Short mmCIF file of C-alpha atoms and ligand atoms in Angstrom, two decimals:
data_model
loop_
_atom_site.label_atom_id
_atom_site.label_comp_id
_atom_site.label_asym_id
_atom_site.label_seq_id
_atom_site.Cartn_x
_atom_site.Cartn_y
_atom_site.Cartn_z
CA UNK A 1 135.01 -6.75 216.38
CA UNK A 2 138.28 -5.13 217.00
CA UNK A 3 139.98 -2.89 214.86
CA UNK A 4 143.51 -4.21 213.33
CA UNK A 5 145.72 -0.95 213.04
CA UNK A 6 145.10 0.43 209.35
CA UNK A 7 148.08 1.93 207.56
CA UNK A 8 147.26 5.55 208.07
CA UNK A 9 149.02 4.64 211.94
CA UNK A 10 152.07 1.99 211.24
CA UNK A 11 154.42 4.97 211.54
CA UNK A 12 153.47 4.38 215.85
CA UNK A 13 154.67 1.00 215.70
CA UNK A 14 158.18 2.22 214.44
CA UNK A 15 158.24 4.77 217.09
CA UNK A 16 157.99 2.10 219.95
CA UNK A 17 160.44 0.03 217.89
CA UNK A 18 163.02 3.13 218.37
CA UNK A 19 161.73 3.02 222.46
CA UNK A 20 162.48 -0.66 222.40
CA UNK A 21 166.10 0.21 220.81
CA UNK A 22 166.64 2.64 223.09
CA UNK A 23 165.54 0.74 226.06
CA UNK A 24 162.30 3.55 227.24
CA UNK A 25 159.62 1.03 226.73
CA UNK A 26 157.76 -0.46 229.35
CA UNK A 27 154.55 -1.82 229.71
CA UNK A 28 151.91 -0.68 232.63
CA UNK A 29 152.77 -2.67 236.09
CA UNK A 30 148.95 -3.48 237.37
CA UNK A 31 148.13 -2.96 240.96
CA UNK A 32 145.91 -6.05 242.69
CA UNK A 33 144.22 -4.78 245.28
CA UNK A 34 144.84 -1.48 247.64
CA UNK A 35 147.35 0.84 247.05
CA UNK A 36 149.40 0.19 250.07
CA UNK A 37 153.21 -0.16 251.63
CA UNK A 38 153.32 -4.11 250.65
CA UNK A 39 151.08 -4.57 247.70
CA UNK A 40 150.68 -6.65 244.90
CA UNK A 41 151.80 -6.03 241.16
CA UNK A 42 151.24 -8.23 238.62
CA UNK A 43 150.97 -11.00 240.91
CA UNK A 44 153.82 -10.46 242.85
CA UNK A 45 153.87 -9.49 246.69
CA UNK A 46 156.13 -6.59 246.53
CA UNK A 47 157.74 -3.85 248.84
CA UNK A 48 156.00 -0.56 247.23
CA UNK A 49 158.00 2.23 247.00
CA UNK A 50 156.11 3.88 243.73
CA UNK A 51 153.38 5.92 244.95
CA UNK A 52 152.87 9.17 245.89
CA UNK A 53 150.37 7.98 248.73
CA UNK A 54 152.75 9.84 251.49
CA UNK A 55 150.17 9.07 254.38
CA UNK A 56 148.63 6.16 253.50
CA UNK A 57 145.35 7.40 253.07
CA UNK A 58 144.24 5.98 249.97
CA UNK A 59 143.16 3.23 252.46
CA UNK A 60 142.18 4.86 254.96
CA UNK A 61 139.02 4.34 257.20
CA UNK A 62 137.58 7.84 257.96
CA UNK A 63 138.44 8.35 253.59
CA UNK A 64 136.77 5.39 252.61
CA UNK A 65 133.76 6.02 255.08
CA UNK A 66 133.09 9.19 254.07
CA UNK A 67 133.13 8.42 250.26
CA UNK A 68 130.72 5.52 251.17
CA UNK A 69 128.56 8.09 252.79
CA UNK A 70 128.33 10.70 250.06
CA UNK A 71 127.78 8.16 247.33
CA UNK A 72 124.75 6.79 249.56
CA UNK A 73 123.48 10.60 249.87
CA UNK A 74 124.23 12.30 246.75
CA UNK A 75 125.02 9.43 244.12
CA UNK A 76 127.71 8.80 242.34
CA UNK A 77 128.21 11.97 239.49
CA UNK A 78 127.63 15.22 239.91
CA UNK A 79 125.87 15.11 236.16
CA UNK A 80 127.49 18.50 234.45
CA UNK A 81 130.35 21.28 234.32
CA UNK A 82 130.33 23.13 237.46
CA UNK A 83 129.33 26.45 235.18
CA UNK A 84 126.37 24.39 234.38
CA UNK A 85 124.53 22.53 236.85
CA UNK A 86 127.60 20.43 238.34
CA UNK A 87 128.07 22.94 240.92
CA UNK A 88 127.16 20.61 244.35
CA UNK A 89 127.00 22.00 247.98
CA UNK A 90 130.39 20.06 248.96
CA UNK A 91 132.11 21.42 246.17
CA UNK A 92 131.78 24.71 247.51
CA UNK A 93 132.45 23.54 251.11
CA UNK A 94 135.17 22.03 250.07
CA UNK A 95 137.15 24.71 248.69
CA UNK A 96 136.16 26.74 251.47
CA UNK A 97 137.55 24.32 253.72
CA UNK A 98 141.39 24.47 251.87
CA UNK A 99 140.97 28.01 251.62
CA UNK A 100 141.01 28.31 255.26
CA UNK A 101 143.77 25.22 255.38
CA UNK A 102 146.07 27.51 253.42
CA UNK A 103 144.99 30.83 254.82
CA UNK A 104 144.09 32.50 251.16
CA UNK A 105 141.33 33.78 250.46
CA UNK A 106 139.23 31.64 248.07
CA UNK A 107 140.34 28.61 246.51
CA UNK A 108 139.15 26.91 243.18
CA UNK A 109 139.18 22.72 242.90
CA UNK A 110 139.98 21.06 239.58
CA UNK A 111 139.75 17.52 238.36
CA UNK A 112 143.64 17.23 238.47
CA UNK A 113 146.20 18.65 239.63
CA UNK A 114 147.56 18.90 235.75
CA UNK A 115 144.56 20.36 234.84
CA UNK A 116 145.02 22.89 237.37
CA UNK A 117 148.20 24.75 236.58
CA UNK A 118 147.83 24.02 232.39
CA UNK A 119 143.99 25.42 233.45
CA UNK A 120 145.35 28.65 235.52
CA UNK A 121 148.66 29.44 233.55
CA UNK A 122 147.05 29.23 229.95
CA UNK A 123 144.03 31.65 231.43
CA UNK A 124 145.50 34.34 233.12
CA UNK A 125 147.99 35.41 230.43
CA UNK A 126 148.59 35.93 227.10
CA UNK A 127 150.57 36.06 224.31
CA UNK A 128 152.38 39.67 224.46
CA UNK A 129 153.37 38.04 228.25
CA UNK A 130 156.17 36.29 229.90
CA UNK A 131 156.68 33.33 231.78
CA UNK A 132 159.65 32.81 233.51
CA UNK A 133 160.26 28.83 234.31
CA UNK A 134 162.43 26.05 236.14
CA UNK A 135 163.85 23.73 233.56
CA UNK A 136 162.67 21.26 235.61
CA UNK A 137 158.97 22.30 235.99
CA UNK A 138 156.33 19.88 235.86
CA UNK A 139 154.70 19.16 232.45
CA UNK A 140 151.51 20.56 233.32
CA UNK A 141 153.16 23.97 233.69
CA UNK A 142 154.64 23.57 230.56
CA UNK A 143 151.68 22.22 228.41
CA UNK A 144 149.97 25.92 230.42
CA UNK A 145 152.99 27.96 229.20
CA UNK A 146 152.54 26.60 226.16
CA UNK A 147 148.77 27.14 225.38
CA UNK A 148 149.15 30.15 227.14
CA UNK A 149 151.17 31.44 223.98
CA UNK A 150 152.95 33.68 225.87
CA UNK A 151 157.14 34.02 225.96
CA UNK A 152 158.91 31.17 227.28
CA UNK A 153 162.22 31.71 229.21
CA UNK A 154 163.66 29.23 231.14
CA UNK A 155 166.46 29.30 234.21
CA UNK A 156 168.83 26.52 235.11
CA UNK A 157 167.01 24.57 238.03
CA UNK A 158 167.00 26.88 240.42
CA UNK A 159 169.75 28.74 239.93
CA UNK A 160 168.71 31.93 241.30
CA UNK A 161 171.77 34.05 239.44
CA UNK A 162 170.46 32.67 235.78
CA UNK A 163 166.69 33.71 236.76
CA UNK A 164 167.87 36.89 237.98
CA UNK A 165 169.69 37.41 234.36
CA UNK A 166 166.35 36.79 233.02
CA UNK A 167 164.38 38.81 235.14
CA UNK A 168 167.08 41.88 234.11
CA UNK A 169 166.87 41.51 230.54
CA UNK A 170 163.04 41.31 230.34
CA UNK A 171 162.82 44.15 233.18
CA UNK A 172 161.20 46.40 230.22
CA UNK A 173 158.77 43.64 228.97
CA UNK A 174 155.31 45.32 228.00
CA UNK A 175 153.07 43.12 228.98
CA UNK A 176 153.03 40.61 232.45
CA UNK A 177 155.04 38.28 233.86
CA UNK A 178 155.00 34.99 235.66
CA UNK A 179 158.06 33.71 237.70
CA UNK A 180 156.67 29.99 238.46
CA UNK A 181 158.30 27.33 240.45
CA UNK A 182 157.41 23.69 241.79
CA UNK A 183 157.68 23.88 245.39
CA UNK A 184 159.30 20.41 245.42
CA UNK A 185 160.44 19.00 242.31
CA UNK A 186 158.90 15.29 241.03
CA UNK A 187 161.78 13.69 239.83
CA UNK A 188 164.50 14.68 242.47
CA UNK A 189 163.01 15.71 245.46
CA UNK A 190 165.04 18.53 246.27
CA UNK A 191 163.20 22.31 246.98
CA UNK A 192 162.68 25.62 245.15
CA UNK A 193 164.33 28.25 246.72
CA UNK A 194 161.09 30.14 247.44
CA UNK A 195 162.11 32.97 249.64
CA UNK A 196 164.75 34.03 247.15
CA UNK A 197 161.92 33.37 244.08
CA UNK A 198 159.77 35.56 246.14
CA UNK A 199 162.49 38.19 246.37
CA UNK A 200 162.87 38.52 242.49
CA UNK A 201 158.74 38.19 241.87
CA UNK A 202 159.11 41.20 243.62
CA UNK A 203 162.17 43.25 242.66
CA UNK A 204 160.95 42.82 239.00
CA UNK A 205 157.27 43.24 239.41
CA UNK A 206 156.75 39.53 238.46
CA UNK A 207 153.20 37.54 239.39
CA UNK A 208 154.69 34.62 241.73
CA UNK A 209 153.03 31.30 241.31
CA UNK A 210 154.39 28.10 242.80
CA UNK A 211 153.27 24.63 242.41
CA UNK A 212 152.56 22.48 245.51
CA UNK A 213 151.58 18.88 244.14
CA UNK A 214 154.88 17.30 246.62
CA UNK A 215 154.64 19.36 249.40
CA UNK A 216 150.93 19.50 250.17
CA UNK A 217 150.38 16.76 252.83
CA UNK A 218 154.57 17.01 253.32
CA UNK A 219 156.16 20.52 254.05
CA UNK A 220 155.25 22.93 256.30
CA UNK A 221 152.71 23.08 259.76
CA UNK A 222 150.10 20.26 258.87
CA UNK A 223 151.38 19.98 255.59
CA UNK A 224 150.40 23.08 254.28
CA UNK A 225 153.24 23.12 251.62
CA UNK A 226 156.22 25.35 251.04
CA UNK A 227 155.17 28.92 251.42
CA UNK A 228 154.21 28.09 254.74
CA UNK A 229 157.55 26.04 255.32
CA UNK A 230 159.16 29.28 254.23
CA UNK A 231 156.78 31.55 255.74
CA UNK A 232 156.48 33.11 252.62
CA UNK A 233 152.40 33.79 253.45
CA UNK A 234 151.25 36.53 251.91
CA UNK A 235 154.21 36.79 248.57
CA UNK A 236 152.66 33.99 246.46
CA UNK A 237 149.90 35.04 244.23
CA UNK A 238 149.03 31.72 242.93
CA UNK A 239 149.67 28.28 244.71
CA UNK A 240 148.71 25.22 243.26
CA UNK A 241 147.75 22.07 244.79
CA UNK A 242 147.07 18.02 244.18
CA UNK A 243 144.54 15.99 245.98
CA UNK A 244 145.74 12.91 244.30
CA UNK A 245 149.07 12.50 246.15
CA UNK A 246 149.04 13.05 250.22
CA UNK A 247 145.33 13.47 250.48
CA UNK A 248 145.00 10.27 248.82
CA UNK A 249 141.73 10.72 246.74
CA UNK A 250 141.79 12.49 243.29
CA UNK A 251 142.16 16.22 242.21
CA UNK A 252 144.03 19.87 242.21
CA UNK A 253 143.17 23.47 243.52
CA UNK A 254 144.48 26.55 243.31
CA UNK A 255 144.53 28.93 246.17
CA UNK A 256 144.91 32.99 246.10
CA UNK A 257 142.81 36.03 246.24
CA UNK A 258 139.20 36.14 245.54
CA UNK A 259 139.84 37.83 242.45
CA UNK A 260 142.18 35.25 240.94
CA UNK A 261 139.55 32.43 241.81
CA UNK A 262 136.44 34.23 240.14
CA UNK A 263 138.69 34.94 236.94
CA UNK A 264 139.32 31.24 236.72
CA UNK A 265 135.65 30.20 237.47
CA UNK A 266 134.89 32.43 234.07
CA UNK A 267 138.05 31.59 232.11
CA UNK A 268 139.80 28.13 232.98
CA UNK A 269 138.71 26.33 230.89
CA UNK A 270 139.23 22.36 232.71
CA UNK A 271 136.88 23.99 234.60
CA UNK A 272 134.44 25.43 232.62
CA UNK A 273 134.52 22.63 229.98
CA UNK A 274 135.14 19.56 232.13
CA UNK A 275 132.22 17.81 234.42
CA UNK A 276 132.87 18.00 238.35
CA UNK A 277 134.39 15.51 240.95
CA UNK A 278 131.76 12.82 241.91
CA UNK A 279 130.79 13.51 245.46
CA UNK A 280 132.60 10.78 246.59
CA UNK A 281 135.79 12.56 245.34
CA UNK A 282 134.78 15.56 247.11
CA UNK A 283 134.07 13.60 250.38
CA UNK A 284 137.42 11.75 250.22
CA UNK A 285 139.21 15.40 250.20
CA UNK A 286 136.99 17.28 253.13
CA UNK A 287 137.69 14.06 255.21
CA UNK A 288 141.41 14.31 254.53
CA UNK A 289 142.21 17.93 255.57
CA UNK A 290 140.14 17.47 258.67
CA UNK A 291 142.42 14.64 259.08
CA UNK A 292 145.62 16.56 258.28
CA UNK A 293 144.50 18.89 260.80
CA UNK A 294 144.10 16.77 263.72
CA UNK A 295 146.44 15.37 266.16
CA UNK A 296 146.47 12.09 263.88
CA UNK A 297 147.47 14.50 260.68
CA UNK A 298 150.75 15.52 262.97
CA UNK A 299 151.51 11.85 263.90
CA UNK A 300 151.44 10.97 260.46
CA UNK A 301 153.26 14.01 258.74
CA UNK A 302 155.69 13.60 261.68
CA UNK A 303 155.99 9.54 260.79
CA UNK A 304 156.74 10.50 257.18
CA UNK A 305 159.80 12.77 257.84
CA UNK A 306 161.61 9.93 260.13
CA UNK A 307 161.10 7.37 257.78
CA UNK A 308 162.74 9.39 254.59
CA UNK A 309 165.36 10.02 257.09
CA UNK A 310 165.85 6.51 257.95
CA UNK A 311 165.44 5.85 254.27
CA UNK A 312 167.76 8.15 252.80
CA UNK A 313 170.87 7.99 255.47
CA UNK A 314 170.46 4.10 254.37
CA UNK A 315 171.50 4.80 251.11
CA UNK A 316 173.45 6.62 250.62
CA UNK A 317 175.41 4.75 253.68
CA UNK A 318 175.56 2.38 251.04
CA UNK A 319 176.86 4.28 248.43
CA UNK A 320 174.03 5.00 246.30
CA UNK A 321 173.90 8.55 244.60
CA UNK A 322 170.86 9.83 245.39
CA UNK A 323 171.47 13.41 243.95
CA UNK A 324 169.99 16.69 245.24
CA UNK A 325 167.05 15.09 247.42
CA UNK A 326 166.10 16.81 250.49
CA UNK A 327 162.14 15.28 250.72
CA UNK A 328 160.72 11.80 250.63
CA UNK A 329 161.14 11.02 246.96
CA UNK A 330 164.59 9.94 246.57
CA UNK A 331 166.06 9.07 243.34
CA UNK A 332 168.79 6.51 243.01
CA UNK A 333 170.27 7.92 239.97
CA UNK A 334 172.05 5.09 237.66
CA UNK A 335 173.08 7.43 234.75
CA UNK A 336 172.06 5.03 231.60
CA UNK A 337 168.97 4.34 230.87
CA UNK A 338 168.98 0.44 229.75
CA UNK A 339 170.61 -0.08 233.42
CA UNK A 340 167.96 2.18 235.55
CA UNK A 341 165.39 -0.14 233.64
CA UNK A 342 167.56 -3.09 234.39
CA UNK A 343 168.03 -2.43 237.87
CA UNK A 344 164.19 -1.40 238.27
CA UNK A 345 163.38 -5.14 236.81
CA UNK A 346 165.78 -7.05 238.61
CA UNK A 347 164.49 -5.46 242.59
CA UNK A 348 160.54 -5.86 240.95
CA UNK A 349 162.04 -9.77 240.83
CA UNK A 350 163.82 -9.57 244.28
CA UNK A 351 160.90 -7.77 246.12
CA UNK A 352 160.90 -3.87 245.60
CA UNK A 353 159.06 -2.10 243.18
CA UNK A 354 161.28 1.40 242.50
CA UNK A 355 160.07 2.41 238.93
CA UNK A 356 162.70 3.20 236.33
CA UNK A 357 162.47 6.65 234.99
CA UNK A 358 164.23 8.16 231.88
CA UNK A 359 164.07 10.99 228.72
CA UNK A 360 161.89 12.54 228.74
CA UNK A 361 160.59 12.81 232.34
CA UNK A 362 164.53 13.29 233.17
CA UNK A 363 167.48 15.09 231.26
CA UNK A 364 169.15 12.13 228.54
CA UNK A 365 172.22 10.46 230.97
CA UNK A 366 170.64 11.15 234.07
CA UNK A 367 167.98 7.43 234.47
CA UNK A 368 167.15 6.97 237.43
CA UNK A 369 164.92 4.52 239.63
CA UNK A 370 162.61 6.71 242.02
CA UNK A 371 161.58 5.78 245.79
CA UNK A 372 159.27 7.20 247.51
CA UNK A 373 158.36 6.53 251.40
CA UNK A 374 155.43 7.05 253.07
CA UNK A 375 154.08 7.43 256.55
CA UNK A 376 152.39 3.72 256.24
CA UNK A 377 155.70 2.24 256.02
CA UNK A 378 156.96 0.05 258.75
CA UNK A 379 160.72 0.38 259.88
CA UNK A 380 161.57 -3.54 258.93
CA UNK A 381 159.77 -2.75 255.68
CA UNK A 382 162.22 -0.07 255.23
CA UNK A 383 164.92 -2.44 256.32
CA UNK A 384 164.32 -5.09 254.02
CA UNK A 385 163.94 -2.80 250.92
CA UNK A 386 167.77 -1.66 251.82
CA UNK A 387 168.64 -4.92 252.22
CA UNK A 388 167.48 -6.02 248.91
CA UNK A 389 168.64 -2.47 247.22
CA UNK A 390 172.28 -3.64 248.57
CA UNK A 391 171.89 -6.84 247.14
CA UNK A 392 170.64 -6.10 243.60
CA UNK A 393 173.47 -2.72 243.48
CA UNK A 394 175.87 -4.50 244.30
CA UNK A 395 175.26 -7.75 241.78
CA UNK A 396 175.15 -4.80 238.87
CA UNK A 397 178.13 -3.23 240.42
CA UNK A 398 175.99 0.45 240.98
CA UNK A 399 177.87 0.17 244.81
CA UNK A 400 180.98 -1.74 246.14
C1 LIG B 501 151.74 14.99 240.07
C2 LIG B 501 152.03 16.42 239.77
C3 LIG B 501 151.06 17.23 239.20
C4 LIG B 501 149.75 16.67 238.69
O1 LIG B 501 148.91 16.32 239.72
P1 LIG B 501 147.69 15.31 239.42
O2 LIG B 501 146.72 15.61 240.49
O3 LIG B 501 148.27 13.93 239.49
O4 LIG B 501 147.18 15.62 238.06
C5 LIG B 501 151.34 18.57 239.03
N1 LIG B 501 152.53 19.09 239.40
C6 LIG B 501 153.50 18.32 239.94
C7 LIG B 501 154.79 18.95 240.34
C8 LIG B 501 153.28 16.96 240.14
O5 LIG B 501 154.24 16.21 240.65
#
């Protein structure tokens, strides 16, 4: 039998009433079949430019082999915490393995990458501390600033002067501080001045801590993320990254000093109250940075960059604003939200699946539909999804 809502929750059904007013509410586009550069979405054949799958490897062979392998071996759950008894021999070889990748010394794999950096931030400070933040951090740093319980002060997206104001009238704060950054940020692509972050981490004594989810897989040698695009090795205490975006699988680590990743085997607590990655998980990840590494990784990483060049110069040839971008995900920003969702719909119907974003994963005024290119794109896919982009802005007048 199901259950009918009972009173005690009718006030949610007015809530999604106001997000059907306000044109935010969608319902959950389903993926048939693999993940991939022309897939299919509720039944329609479509031109995917949605996922964070930057190298195509959710589909790819080596991947899905080795997953295949380890479930044969070790079985599909690793049965417990990894405090407990959920502690398996490729866990361990696997953060040894991005350890080395990044050149830190010890690294520390979560079951996301949110769980990672709300893990880390809420357990290495406290409430008589600081953290100093991008407005437009990802959530999961927030929701960790916010358990955390320490001081929230945030600077205008990464405007170095208003951090720096920050930093100078909290120079005297008693207890410790956290300047944290995403490396590249989610919603518009564009990157964190890290150098300069570094700079003021360490004029004002401040731990530096960046987050890595878009960059991983993207920026820097073999896609080792944005300290080493900056070669900013050795100023970053903490740097987090995802598994679930470039290498294609599921997950998040955070790299640093040994210290930092004993602390958060005692005191994270996704990690000491959440069961480990299935050994096919694990697999899946120590196949992909092998692969990242390899002449093959470079091919891909290099494919990647000339198609979000391709992709970009085409639109904003045509006219479309596509903001601060400097990476593959590049926003086409429409301003109101009811016409981002429109314009979303109508290239879903045309052939192109860009998803419409609004408040509150972007500032009110500022909708959006995100693209994102990957690696496993072919040039005439590209072409036609311009094509089609032309078409449908120009119909709704976004471009002349
Ligand atoms: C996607 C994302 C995360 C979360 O990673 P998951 O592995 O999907 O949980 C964290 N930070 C940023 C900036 C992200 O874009």
């Amino acid at each position: 039998m199901t259950t009918a809502t009972r009173p005690q929750l009718h006030y949610l059904a007015e809530e999604i009433e106001q997000l059907k007013a306000k044109h935010l509410y969608f319902r959950l586009r389903v993926l048939e079949g693999e993940q991939k550069p022309i897939a299919t979405f509720d039944g329609r054949e479509v031109i995917n430019l949605s996922s964070n799958n930057y190298l195509g490897l959710t589909t790819h062979r080596a991947l899905r082999r080795a997953a295949i392998e380890a479930t044969r071996r070790y079985g599909v759950g690793s049965g417990a915490v990894r405090t407990i008894a959920g502690t398996m021999k490729i866990h361990m070889e696997l953060e040894e393995q991005i350890a080395r990748f990044k050149g830190t010394e010890a690294c520390v794999v979560f079951q996301s990458g949110f769980a990672a950096n709300a893990g880390t931030v809420a357990a290495i400070l406290g409430k008589d501390d600081l953290i100093i933040s991008d407005r437009l951090n990802h959530a999961s740093i927030i929701d960790g600033a916010r358990l955390s319980k320490a001081t929230i002060r945030i600077y205008e997206h990464k405007d170095l002067a208003d951090c720096e104001r920050i930093c100078q009238e909290t120079r005297d704060w008693p207890g410790r501080k956290l300047l944290i950054t995403d490396g590249v940020f989610s919603m518009d692509g564009d990157i964190a001045p890290l150098p300069q972050l570094c700079e003021l981490a360490e004029r004002y004594h401040c731990i530096m801590m960046v987050d890595d989810a878009h960059a991983s897989g993207v920026l820097g040698r073999g896609g080792r993320g944005t300290v080493d695009h900056f070669n900013c090795h050795g100023r970053v205490d903490i740097q987090v990254g995802t598994l679930s975006k470039a290498i294609g699988a599921l997950g998040g680590y955070v790299c640093g000093s040994r210290e930092l990743i004993e602390y958060l085997y005692h005191r994270a607590r996704p990690f000491l109250f959440s069961t480990s990655h299935p050994p096919s998980v694990t697999a899946t990840c120590q196949a992909a940075f092998t692969l990242l590494d390899s002449a093959e990784g470079e091919r891909l990483i290099r494919k990647l960059w000339s198609n979000t060049k391709f992709f970009k110069r085409g639109l904003q040839k045509l006219g479309f604003n596509t903001g601060m971008s400097e990476t593959p995900i590049t926003p086409v920003i429409v301003g109101d939200a009811a016409r981002a969702f429109e314009f979303s719909r109508r290239l879903f119907d045309a052939g192109v699946f860009a998803q419409a974003v609004g408040y509150p994963t972007v500032p009110e005024g500022q909708a959006r539909i995100r693209t994102i290119v990957t690696a496993a794109h072919k040039r005439s896919d590209l072409e036609r999804a311009l094509d089609i982009l032309a078409r449908v802005g120009r119909e709704m007048e976004l471009i002349h």
